[in-house]
mmCIF file of C-alpha atoms and ligand atoms in Angstrom:
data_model
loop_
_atom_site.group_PDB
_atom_site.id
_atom_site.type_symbol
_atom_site.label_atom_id
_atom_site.label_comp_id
_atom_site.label_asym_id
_atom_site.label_seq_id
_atom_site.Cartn_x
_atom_site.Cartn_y
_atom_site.Cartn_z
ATOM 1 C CA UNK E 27 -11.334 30.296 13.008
ATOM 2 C CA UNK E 28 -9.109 28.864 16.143
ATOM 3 C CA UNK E 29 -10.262 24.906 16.515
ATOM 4 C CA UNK E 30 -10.181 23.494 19.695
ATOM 5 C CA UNK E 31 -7.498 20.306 19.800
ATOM 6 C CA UNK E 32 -6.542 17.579 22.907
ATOM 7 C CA UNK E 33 -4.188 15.966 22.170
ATOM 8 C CA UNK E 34 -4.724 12.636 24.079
ATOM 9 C CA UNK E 35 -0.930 11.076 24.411
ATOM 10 C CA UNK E 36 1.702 13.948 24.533
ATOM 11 C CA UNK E 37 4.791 12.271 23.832
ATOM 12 C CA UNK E 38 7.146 12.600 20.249
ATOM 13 C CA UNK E 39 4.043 12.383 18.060
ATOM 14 C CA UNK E 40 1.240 14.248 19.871
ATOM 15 C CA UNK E 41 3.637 16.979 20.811
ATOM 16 C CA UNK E 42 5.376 17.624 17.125
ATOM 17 C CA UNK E 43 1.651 17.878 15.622
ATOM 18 C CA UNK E 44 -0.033 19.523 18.764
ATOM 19 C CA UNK E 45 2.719 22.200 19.032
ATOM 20 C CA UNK E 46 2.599 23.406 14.870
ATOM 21 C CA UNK E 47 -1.410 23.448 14.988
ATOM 22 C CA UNK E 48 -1.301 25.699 18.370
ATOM 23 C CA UNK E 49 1.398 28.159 16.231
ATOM 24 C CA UNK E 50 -1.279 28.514 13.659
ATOM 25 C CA UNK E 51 -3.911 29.545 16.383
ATOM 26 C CA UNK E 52 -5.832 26.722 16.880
ATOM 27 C CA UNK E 53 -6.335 26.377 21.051
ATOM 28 C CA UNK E 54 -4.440 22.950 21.842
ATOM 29 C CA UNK E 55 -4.469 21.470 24.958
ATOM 30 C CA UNK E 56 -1.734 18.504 25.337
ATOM 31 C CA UNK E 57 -2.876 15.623 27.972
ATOM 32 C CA UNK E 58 0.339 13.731 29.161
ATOM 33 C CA UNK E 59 2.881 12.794 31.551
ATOM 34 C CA UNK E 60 4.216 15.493 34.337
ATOM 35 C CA UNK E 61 7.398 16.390 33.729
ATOM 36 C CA UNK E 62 7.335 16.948 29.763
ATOM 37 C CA UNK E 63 4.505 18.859 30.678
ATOM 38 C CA UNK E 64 5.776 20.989 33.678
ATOM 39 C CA UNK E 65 8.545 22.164 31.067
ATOM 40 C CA UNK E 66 6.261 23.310 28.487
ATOM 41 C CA UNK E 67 4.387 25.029 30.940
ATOM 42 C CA UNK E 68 7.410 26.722 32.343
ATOM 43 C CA UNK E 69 9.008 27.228 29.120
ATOM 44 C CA UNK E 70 7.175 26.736 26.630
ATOM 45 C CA UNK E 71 7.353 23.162 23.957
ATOM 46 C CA UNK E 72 10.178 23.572 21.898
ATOM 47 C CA UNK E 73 10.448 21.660 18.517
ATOM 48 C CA UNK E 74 13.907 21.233 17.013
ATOM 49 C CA UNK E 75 14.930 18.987 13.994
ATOM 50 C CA UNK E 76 13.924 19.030 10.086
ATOM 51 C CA UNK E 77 10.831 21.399 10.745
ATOM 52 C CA UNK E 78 13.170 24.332 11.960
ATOM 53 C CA UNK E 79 13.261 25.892 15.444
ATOM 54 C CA UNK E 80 10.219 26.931 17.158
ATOM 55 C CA UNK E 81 8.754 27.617 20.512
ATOM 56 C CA UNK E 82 5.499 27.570 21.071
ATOM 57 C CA UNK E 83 3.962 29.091 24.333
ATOM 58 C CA UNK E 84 -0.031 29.227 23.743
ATOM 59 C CA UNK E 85 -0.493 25.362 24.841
ATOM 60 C CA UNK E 86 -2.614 24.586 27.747
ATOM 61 C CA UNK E 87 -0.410 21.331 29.338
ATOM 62 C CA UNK E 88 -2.711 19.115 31.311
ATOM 63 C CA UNK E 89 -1.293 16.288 33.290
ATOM 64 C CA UNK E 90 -3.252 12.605 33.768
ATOM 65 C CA UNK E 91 -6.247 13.300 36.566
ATOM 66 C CA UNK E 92 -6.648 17.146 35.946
ATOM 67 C CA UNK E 93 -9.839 18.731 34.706
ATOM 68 C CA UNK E 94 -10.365 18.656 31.415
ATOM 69 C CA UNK E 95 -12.429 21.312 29.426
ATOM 70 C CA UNK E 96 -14.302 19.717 26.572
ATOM 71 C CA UNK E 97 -15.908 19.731 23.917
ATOM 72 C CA UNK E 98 -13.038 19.172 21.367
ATOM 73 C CA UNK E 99 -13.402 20.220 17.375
ATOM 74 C CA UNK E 100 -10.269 17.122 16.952
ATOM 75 C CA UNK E 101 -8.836 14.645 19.612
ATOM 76 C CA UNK E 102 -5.754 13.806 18.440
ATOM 77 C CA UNK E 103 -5.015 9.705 19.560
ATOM 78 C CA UNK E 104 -1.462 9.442 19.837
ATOM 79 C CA UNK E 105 -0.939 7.138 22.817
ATOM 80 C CA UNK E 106 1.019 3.460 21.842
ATOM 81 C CA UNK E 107 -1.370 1.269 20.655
ATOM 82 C CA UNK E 108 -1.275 -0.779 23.887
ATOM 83 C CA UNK E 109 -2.906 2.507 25.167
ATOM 84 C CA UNK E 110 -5.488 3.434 22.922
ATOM 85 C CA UNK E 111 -8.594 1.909 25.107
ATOM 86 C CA UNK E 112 -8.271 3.039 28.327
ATOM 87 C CA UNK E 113 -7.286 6.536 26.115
ATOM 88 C CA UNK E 114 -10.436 6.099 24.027
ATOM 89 C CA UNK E 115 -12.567 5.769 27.246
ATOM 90 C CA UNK E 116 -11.145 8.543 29.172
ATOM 91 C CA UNK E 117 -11.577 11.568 26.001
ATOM 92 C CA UNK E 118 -14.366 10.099 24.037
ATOM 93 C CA UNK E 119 -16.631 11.982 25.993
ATOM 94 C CA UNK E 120 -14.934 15.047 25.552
ATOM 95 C CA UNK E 121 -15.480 15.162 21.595
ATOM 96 C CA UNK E 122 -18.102 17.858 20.465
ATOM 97 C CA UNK E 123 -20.900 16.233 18.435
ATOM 98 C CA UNK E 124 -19.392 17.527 15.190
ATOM 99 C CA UNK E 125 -15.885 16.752 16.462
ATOM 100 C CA UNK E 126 -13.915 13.483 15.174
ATOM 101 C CA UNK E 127 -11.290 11.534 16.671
ATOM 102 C CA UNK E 128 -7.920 11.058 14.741
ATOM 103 C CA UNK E 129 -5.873 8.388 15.218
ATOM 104 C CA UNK E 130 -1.933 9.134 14.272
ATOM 105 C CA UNK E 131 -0.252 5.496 15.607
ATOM 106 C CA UNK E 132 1.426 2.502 14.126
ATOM 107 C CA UNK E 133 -0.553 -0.246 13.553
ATOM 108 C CA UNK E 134 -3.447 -2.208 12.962
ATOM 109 C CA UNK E 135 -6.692 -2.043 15.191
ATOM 110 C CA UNK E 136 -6.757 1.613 16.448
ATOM 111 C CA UNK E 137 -9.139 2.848 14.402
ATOM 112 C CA UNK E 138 -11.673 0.537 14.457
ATOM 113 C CA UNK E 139 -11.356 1.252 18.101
ATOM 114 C CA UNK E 140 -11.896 4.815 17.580
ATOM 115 C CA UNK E 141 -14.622 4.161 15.270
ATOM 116 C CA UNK E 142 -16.410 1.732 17.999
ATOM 117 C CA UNK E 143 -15.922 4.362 20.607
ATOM 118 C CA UNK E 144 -17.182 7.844 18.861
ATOM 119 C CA UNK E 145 -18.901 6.167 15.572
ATOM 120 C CA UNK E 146 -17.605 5.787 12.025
ATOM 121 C CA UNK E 147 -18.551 9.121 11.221
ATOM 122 C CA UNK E 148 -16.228 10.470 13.326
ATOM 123 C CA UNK E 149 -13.473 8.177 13.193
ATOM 124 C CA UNK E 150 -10.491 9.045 11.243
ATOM 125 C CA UNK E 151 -6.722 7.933 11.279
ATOM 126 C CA UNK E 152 -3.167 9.427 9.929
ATOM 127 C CA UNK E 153 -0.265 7.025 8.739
ATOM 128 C CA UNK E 154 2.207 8.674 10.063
ATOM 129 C CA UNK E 155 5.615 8.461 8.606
ATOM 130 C CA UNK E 156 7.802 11.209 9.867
ATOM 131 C CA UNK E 157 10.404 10.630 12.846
ATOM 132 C CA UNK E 158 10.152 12.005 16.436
ATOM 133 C CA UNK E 159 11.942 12.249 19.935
ATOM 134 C CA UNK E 160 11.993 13.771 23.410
ATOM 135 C CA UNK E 161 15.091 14.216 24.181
ATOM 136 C CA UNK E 162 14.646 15.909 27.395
ATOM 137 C CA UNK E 163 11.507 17.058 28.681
ATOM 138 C CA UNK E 164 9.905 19.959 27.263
ATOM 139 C CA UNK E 165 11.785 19.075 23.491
ATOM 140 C CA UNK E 166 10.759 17.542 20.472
ATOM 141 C CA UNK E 167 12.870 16.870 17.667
ATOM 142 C CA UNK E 168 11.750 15.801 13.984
ATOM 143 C CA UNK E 169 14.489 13.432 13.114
ATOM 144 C CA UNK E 170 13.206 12.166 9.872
ATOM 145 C CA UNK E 171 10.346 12.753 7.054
ATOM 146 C CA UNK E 172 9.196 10.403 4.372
ATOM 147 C CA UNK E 173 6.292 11.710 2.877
ATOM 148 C CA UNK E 174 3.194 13.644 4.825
ATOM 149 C CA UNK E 175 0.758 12.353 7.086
ATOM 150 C CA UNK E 176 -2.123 10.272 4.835
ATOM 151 C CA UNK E 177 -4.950 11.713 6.202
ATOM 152 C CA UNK E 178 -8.872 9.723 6.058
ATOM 153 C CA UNK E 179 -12.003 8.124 7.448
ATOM 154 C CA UNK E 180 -11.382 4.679 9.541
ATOM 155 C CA UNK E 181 -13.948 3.238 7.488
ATOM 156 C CA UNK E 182 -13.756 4.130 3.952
ATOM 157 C CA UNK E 183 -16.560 5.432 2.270
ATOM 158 C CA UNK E 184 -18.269 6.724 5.158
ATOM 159 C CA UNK E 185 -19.269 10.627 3.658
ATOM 160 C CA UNK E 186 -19.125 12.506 7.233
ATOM 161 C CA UNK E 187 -15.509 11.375 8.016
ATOM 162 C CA UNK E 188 -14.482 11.354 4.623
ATOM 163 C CA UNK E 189 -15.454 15.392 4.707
ATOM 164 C CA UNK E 190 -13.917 15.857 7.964
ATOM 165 C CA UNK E 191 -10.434 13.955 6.883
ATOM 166 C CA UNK E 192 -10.702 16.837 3.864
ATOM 167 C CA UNK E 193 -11.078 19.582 6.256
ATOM 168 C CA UNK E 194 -8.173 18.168 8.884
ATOM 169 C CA UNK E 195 -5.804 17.501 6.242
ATOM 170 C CA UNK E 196 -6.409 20.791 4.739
ATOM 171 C CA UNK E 197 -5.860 22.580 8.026
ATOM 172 C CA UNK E 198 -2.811 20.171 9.407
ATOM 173 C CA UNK E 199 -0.769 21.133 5.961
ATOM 174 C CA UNK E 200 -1.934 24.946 6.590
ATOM 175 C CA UNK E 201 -0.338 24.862 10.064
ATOM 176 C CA UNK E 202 3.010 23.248 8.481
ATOM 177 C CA UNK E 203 2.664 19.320 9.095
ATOM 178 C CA UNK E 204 3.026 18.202 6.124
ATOM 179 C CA UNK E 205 -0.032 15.865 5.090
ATOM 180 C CA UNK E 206 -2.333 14.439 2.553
ATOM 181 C CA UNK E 207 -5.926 13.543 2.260
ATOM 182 C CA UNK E 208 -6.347 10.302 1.460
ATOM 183 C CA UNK E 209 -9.394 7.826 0.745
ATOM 184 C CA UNK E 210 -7.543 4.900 1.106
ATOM 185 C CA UNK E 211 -6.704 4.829 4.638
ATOM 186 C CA UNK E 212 -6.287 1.150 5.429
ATOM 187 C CA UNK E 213 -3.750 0.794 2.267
ATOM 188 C CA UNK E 214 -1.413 3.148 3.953
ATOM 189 C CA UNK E 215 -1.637 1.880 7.309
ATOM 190 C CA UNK E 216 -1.329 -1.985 6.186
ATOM 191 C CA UNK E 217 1.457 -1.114 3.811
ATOM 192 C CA UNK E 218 3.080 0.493 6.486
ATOM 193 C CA UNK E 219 2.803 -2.355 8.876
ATOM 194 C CA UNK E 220 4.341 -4.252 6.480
ATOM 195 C CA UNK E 221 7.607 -2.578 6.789
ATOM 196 C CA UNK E 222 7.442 -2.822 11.298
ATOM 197 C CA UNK E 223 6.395 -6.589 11.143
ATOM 198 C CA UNK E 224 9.270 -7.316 8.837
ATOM 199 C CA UNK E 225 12.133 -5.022 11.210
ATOM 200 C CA UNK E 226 10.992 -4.342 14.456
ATOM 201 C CA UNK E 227 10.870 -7.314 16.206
ATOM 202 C CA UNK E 228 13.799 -9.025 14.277
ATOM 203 C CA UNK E 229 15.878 -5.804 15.109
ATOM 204 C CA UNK E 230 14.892 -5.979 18.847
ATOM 205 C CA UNK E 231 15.533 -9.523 18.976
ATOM 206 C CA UNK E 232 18.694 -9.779 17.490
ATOM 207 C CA UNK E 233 19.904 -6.391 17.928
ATOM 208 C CA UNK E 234 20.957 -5.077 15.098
ATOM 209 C CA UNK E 235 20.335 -2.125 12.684
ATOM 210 C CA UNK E 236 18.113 -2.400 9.815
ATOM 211 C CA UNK E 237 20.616 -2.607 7.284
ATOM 212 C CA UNK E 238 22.295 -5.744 9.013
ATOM 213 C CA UNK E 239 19.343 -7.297 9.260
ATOM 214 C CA UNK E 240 18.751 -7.106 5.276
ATOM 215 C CA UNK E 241 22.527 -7.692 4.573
ATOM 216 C CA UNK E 242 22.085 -11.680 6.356
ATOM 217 C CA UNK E 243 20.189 -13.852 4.025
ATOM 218 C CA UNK E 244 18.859 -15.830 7.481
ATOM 219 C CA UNK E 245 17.896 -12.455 8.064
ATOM 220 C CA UNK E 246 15.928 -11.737 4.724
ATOM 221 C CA UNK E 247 14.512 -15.193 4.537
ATOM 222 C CA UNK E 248 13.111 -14.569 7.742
ATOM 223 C CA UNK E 249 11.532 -10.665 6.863
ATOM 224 C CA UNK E 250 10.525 -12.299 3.747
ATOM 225 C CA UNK E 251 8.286 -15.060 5.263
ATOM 226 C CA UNK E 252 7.030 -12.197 7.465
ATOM 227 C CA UNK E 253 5.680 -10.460 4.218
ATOM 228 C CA UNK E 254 4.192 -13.078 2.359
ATOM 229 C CA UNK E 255 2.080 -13.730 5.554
ATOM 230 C CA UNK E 256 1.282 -10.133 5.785
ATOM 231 C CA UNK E 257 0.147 -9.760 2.200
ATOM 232 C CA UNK E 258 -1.793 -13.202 2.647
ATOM 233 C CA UNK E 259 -3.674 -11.723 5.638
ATOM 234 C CA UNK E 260 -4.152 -8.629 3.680
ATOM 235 C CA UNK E 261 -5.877 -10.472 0.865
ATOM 236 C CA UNK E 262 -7.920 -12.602 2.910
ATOM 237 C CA UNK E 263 -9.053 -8.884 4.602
ATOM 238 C CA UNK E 264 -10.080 -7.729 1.461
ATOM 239 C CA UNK E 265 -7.578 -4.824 2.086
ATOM 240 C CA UNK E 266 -5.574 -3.725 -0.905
ATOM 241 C CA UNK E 267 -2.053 -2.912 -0.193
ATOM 242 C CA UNK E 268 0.123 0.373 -2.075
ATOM 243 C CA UNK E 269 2.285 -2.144 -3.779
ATOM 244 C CA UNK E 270 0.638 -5.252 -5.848
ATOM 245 C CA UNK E 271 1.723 -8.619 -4.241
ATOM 246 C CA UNK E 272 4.821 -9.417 -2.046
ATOM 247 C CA UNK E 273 7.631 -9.669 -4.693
ATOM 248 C CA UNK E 274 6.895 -5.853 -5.755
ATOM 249 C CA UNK E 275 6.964 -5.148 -2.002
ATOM 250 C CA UNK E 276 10.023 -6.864 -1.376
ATOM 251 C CA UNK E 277 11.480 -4.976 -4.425
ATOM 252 C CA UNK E 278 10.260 -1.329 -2.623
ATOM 253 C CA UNK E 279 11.220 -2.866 1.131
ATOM 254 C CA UNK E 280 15.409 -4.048 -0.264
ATOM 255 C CA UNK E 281 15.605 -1.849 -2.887
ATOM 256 C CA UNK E 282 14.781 2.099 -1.013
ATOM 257 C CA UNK E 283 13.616 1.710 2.391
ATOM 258 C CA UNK E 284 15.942 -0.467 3.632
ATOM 259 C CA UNK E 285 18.481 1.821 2.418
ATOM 260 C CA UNK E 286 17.184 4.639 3.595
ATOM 261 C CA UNK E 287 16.932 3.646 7.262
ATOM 262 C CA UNK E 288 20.254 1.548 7.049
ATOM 263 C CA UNK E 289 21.342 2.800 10.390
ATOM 264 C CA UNK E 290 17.586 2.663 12.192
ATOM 265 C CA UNK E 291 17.746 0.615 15.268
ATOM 266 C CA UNK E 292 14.406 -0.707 15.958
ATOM 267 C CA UNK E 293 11.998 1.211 18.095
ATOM 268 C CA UNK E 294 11.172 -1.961 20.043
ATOM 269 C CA UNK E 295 14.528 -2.919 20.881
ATOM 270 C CA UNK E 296 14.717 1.113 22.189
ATOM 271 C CA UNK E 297 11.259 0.307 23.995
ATOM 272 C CA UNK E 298 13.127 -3.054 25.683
ATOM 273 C CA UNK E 299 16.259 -1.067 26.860
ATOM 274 C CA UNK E 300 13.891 1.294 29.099
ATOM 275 C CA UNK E 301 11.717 -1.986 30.019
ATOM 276 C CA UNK E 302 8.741 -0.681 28.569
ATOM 277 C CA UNK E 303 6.283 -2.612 26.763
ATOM 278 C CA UNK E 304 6.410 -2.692 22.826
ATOM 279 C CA UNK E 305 3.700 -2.528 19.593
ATOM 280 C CA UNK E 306 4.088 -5.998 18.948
ATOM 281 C CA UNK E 307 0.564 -6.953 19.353
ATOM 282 C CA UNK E 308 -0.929 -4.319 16.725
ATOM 283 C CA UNK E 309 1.431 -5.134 14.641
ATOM 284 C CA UNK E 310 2.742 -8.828 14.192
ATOM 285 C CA UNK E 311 0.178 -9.359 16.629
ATOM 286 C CA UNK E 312 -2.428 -8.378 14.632
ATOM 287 C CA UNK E 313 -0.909 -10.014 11.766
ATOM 288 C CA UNK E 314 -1.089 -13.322 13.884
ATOM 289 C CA UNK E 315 -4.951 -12.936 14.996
ATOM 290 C CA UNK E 316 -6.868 -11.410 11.636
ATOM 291 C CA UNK E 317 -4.597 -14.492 9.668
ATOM 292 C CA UNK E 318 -6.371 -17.319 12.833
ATOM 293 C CA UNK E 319 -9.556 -15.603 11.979
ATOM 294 C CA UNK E 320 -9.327 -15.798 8.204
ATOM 295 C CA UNK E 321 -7.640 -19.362 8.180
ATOM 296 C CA UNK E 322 -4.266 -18.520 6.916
ATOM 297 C CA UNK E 323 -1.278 -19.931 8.582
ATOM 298 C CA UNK E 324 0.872 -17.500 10.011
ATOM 299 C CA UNK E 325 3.854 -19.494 11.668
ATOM 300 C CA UNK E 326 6.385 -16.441 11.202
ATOM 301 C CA UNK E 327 4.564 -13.404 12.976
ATOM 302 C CA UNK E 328 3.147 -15.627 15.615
ATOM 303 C CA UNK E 329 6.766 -16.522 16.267
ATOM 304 C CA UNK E 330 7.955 -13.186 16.277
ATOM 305 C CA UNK E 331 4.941 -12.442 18.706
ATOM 306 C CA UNK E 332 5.518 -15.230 21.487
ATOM 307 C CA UNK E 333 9.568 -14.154 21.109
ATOM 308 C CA UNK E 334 8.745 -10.458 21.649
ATOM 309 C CA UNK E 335 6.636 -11.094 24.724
ATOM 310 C CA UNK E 336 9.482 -13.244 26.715
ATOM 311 C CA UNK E 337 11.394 -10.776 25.958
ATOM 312 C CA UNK E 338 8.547 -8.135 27.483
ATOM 313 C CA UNK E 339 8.099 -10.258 30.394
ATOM 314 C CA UNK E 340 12.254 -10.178 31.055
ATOM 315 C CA UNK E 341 12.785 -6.592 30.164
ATOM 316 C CA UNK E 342 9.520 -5.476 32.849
ATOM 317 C CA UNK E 343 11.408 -7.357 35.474
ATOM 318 C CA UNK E 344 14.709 -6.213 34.616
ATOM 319 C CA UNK E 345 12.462 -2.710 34.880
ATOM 320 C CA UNK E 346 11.283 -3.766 38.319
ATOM 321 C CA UNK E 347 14.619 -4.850 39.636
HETATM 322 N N1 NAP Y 76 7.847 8.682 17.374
HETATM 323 C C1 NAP Y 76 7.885 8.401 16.078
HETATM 324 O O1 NAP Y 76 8.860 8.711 15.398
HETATM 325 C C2 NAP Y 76 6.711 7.729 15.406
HETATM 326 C C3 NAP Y 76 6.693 7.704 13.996
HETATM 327 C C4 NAP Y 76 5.611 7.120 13.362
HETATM 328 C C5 NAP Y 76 4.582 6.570 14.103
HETATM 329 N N2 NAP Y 76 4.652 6.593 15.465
HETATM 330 C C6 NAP Y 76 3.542 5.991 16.192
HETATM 331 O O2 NAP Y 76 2.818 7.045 16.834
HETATM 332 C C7 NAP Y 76 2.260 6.580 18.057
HETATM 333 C C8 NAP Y 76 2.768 7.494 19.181
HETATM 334 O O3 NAP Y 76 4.181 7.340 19.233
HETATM 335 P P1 NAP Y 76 5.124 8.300 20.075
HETATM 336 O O4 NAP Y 76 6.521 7.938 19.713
HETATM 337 O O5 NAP Y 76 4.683 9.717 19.974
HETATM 338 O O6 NAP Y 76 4.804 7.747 21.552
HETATM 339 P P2 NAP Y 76 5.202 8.386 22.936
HETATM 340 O O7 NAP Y 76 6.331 9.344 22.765
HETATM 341 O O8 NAP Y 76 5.341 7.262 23.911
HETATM 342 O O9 NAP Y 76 3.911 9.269 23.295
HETATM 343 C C9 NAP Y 76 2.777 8.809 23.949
HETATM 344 C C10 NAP Y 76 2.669 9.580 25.258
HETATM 345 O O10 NAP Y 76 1.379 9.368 25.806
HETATM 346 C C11 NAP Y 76 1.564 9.200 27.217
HETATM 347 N N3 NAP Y 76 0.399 8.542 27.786
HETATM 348 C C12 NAP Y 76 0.010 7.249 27.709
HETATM 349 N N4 NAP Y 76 -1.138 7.051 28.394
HETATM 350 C C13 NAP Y 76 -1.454 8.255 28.936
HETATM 351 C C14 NAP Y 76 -2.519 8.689 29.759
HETATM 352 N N5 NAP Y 76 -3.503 7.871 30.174
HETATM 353 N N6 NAP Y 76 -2.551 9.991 30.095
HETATM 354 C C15 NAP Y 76 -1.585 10.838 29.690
HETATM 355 N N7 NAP Y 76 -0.549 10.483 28.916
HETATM 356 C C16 NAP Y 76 -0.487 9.197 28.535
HETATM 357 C C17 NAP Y 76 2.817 8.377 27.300
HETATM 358 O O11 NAP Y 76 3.352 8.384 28.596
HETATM 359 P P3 NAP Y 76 4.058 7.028 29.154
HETATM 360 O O12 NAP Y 76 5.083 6.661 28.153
HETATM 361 O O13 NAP Y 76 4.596 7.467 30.467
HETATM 362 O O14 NAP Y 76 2.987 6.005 29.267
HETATM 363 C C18 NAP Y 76 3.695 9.100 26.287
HETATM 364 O O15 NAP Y 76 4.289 10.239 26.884
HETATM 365 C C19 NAP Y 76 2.706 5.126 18.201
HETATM 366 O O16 NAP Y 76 1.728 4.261 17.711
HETATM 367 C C20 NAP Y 76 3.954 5.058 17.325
HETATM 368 O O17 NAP Y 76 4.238 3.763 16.824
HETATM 369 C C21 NAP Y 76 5.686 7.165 16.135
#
C-alpha cells in the first residue's frame, strides 16, 4: 500500500529520494523553494545521472507558506543541518502517530534533534553517501554512489524505530534507492564525518581538490590532526567508529577514498562561491563542542571552525553586495 511521504527540504537529496519513492506509488509531497518546484509542477521532476532517466509526474510540489495536508507515514529531513530546527518545528506536527521522521543529512546533531522533536521512537536517520545536483530547476542528477543509504533508529536500541528503520529500508531499496538497514546508526554517521572534517573546510579554505590536499604533507599533517581529534571525541562519546582507531582510518581515508574523489572540490568551498552558509558547525563544529564537553582538546577543528566562519561572514557580504 501507497505511504504518504513530505519531504521537508527539496533540494539534490530530498528530490533524488522523494522522486524514486513517488515512481513506486507511494503519494510524495516535496516542500521547497519556488522555482525548482514550479518546474516540477509544470513538467514534472526529472532525475538524470547513475540511476538512469526518469520523470516522475505524480508529486504534489508545495512551496514554503502553502497548506500542508498531514498526517505523514515518513517525513523525510533533508534540509542543511543549519536548517533542521526551524524544519523540525514547522513538520513535526504533521507526522501521523505511527509515522517517524528520517533524517538523510551530513553530520552530527540532527537526529538527536529529530528524536527531541517527535520522540526516540520515531526518530530515525540515513548516512547518506551517494552524490546529487540541481542543475537547473526542475533536474536532479545522481553524480556519484558509494554504497546505499545506512538506514536506523537515532537512538540505538530503541525497538519501535529500530522496526520502522526495517520497514523504510525495506521499502526505499524496493522503490530503487539503494539502502541498507542498519543498527549501528551513529558508526556510520561519525565515520562519515570523519571524512568532511578532514576535507571540507581545508578544501574551501585553501581551494583545492581533494587529491591536492592529500598530495601536500602540510596538507595531510593538518587532515591528520583533524582525525585523531575526531576519533578522540568519538571515544570519549562512547561511539564506536567503522574502522578501529585513527591509523586504520587514515589507511581507508589515503589509501581509497581519497582516490576515489581525487577531483572532488569541497562542497563548502561550492557553498562560499554562492555566499551561502556552510555545515561547518555539525561537523567540525560539533567535533569542537562534544570534545569542550568531554574535556579533550580539540585545537585543529576549532581552528578550522573560527576560519570557516570569517570566511562565512565575508562570503554573506560579498552575497549582499
Ligand atoms: N547533495 C549531496 O550530494 C549530498 C550527499 C550526501 C549528503 N548530503 C547531505 O544531505 C543534506 C541535504 O543536502 P542537499 O545537497 O540535498 O541540500 P540542498 O540541495 O540545499 O537541499 C535542501 C533544500 O531545502 C530547502 N529549504 C531549506 N529550508 C526550507 C524551508 N523552510 N522550506 C522549504 N525549503 C527549504 C533549501 O532551499 P534554500 O537553499 O533556498 O534554503 C534547499 O532547496 C545535507 O546535510 C548534505 O550535507 C548531500
Amino acid at each position: 500500500m501507497g505511504r504518504r511521504v513530505l519531504v521537508a527540504g527539496a533540494g539534490a537529496v530530498g528530490s533524488v529520494v522523494g522522486g524514486f519513492l513517488a515512481g513506486a506509488g507511494h503519494e510524495v509531497t516535496l516542500l521547497g523553494r519556488r522555482p525548482h518546484l514550479e518546474a516540477i509542477a509544470a513538467r514534472g521532476l526529472v532525475i538524470t545521472g547513475l540511476w538512469g532517466e526518469h520523470r516522475i509526474t505524480r508529486l504534489a510540489a508545495v512551496a514554503v507558506g502553502e497548506e500542508l495536508a498531514g498526517p505523514y507515514d515518513a517525513i523525510l529531513l533533508t534540509v542543511k543541518s543549519y536548517d533542521t530546527a526551524p524544519m523540525l518545528a514547522a513538520v513535526a506536527p504533521l507526522l501521523a502517530a505511527d509515522g517517524c521522521v528520517i533524517a538523510l543529512q551530513n553530520g552530527l546533531g540532527n537526529v538527536e534533534q529529530v528524536a527531541a522533536a517527535v520522540g526516540a521512537g520515531r526518530a530515525l536517520g540515513g548516512r547518506v553517501i551517494f552524490g546529487a545536483v540541481v542543475p537547473e530547476p526542475g533536474v536532479v542528477r545522481v553524480t556519484v554512489c558509494a554504497d546505499p543509504i545506512a538506514l536506523g533508529a537515532a537512538v540505538a536500541g530503541v525497538a519501535r524505530a529500530e522496526e520502522l528503520a526495517r520497514a523504510w529500508a525495506a521499502l526505499f531499496a524496493t522503490a530503487d534507492v539503494p539502502t541498507e538497514y542498519t543498527a549501528a546508526l551513529q558508526s556510520h554517521l561519525w565515520t562519515k564525518v570523519f571524512y568532511n572534517a578532514a576535507l571540507n573546510p581545508l578544501g574551501a579554505l585553501l581551494e583545492r581538490p581533494y587529491g591536492a590536499l592529500a598530495a601536500d604533507e602540510d596538507g595531510r599533517a593538518v587532515m591528520d590532526a583533524v582525525i585523531d581529534e575526531c576519533f578522540a571525541v568519538a571515544r570519549a562519546r562512547g561511539v564506536e567508529p567503522l574502522v578501529p582507531d585513527a591509523d586504520a582510518y587514515r589507511q581507508l581515508f589515503y589509501g581509497r577514498l581519497v582516490p576515489a574523489t581525487a577531483d572532488h572540490r569541497s562542497s563548502m568551498l561550492q557553498d562560499l562561491e554562492r555566499g551561502r552558509r556552510t555545515e561547518i558547525e555539525a561537523i567540525n563544529g560539533c567535533i569542537w563542542r562534544y570534545g569542550r564537553a568531554a574535556g579533550i582538546p580539540t585545537p585543529v577543528n576549532a581552528t578550522m571552525t573560527r576560519l570557516m566562519r570569517f570566511r562565512e561572514r565575508r562570503a554573506e557580504g560579498r552575497g549582499r553586495a
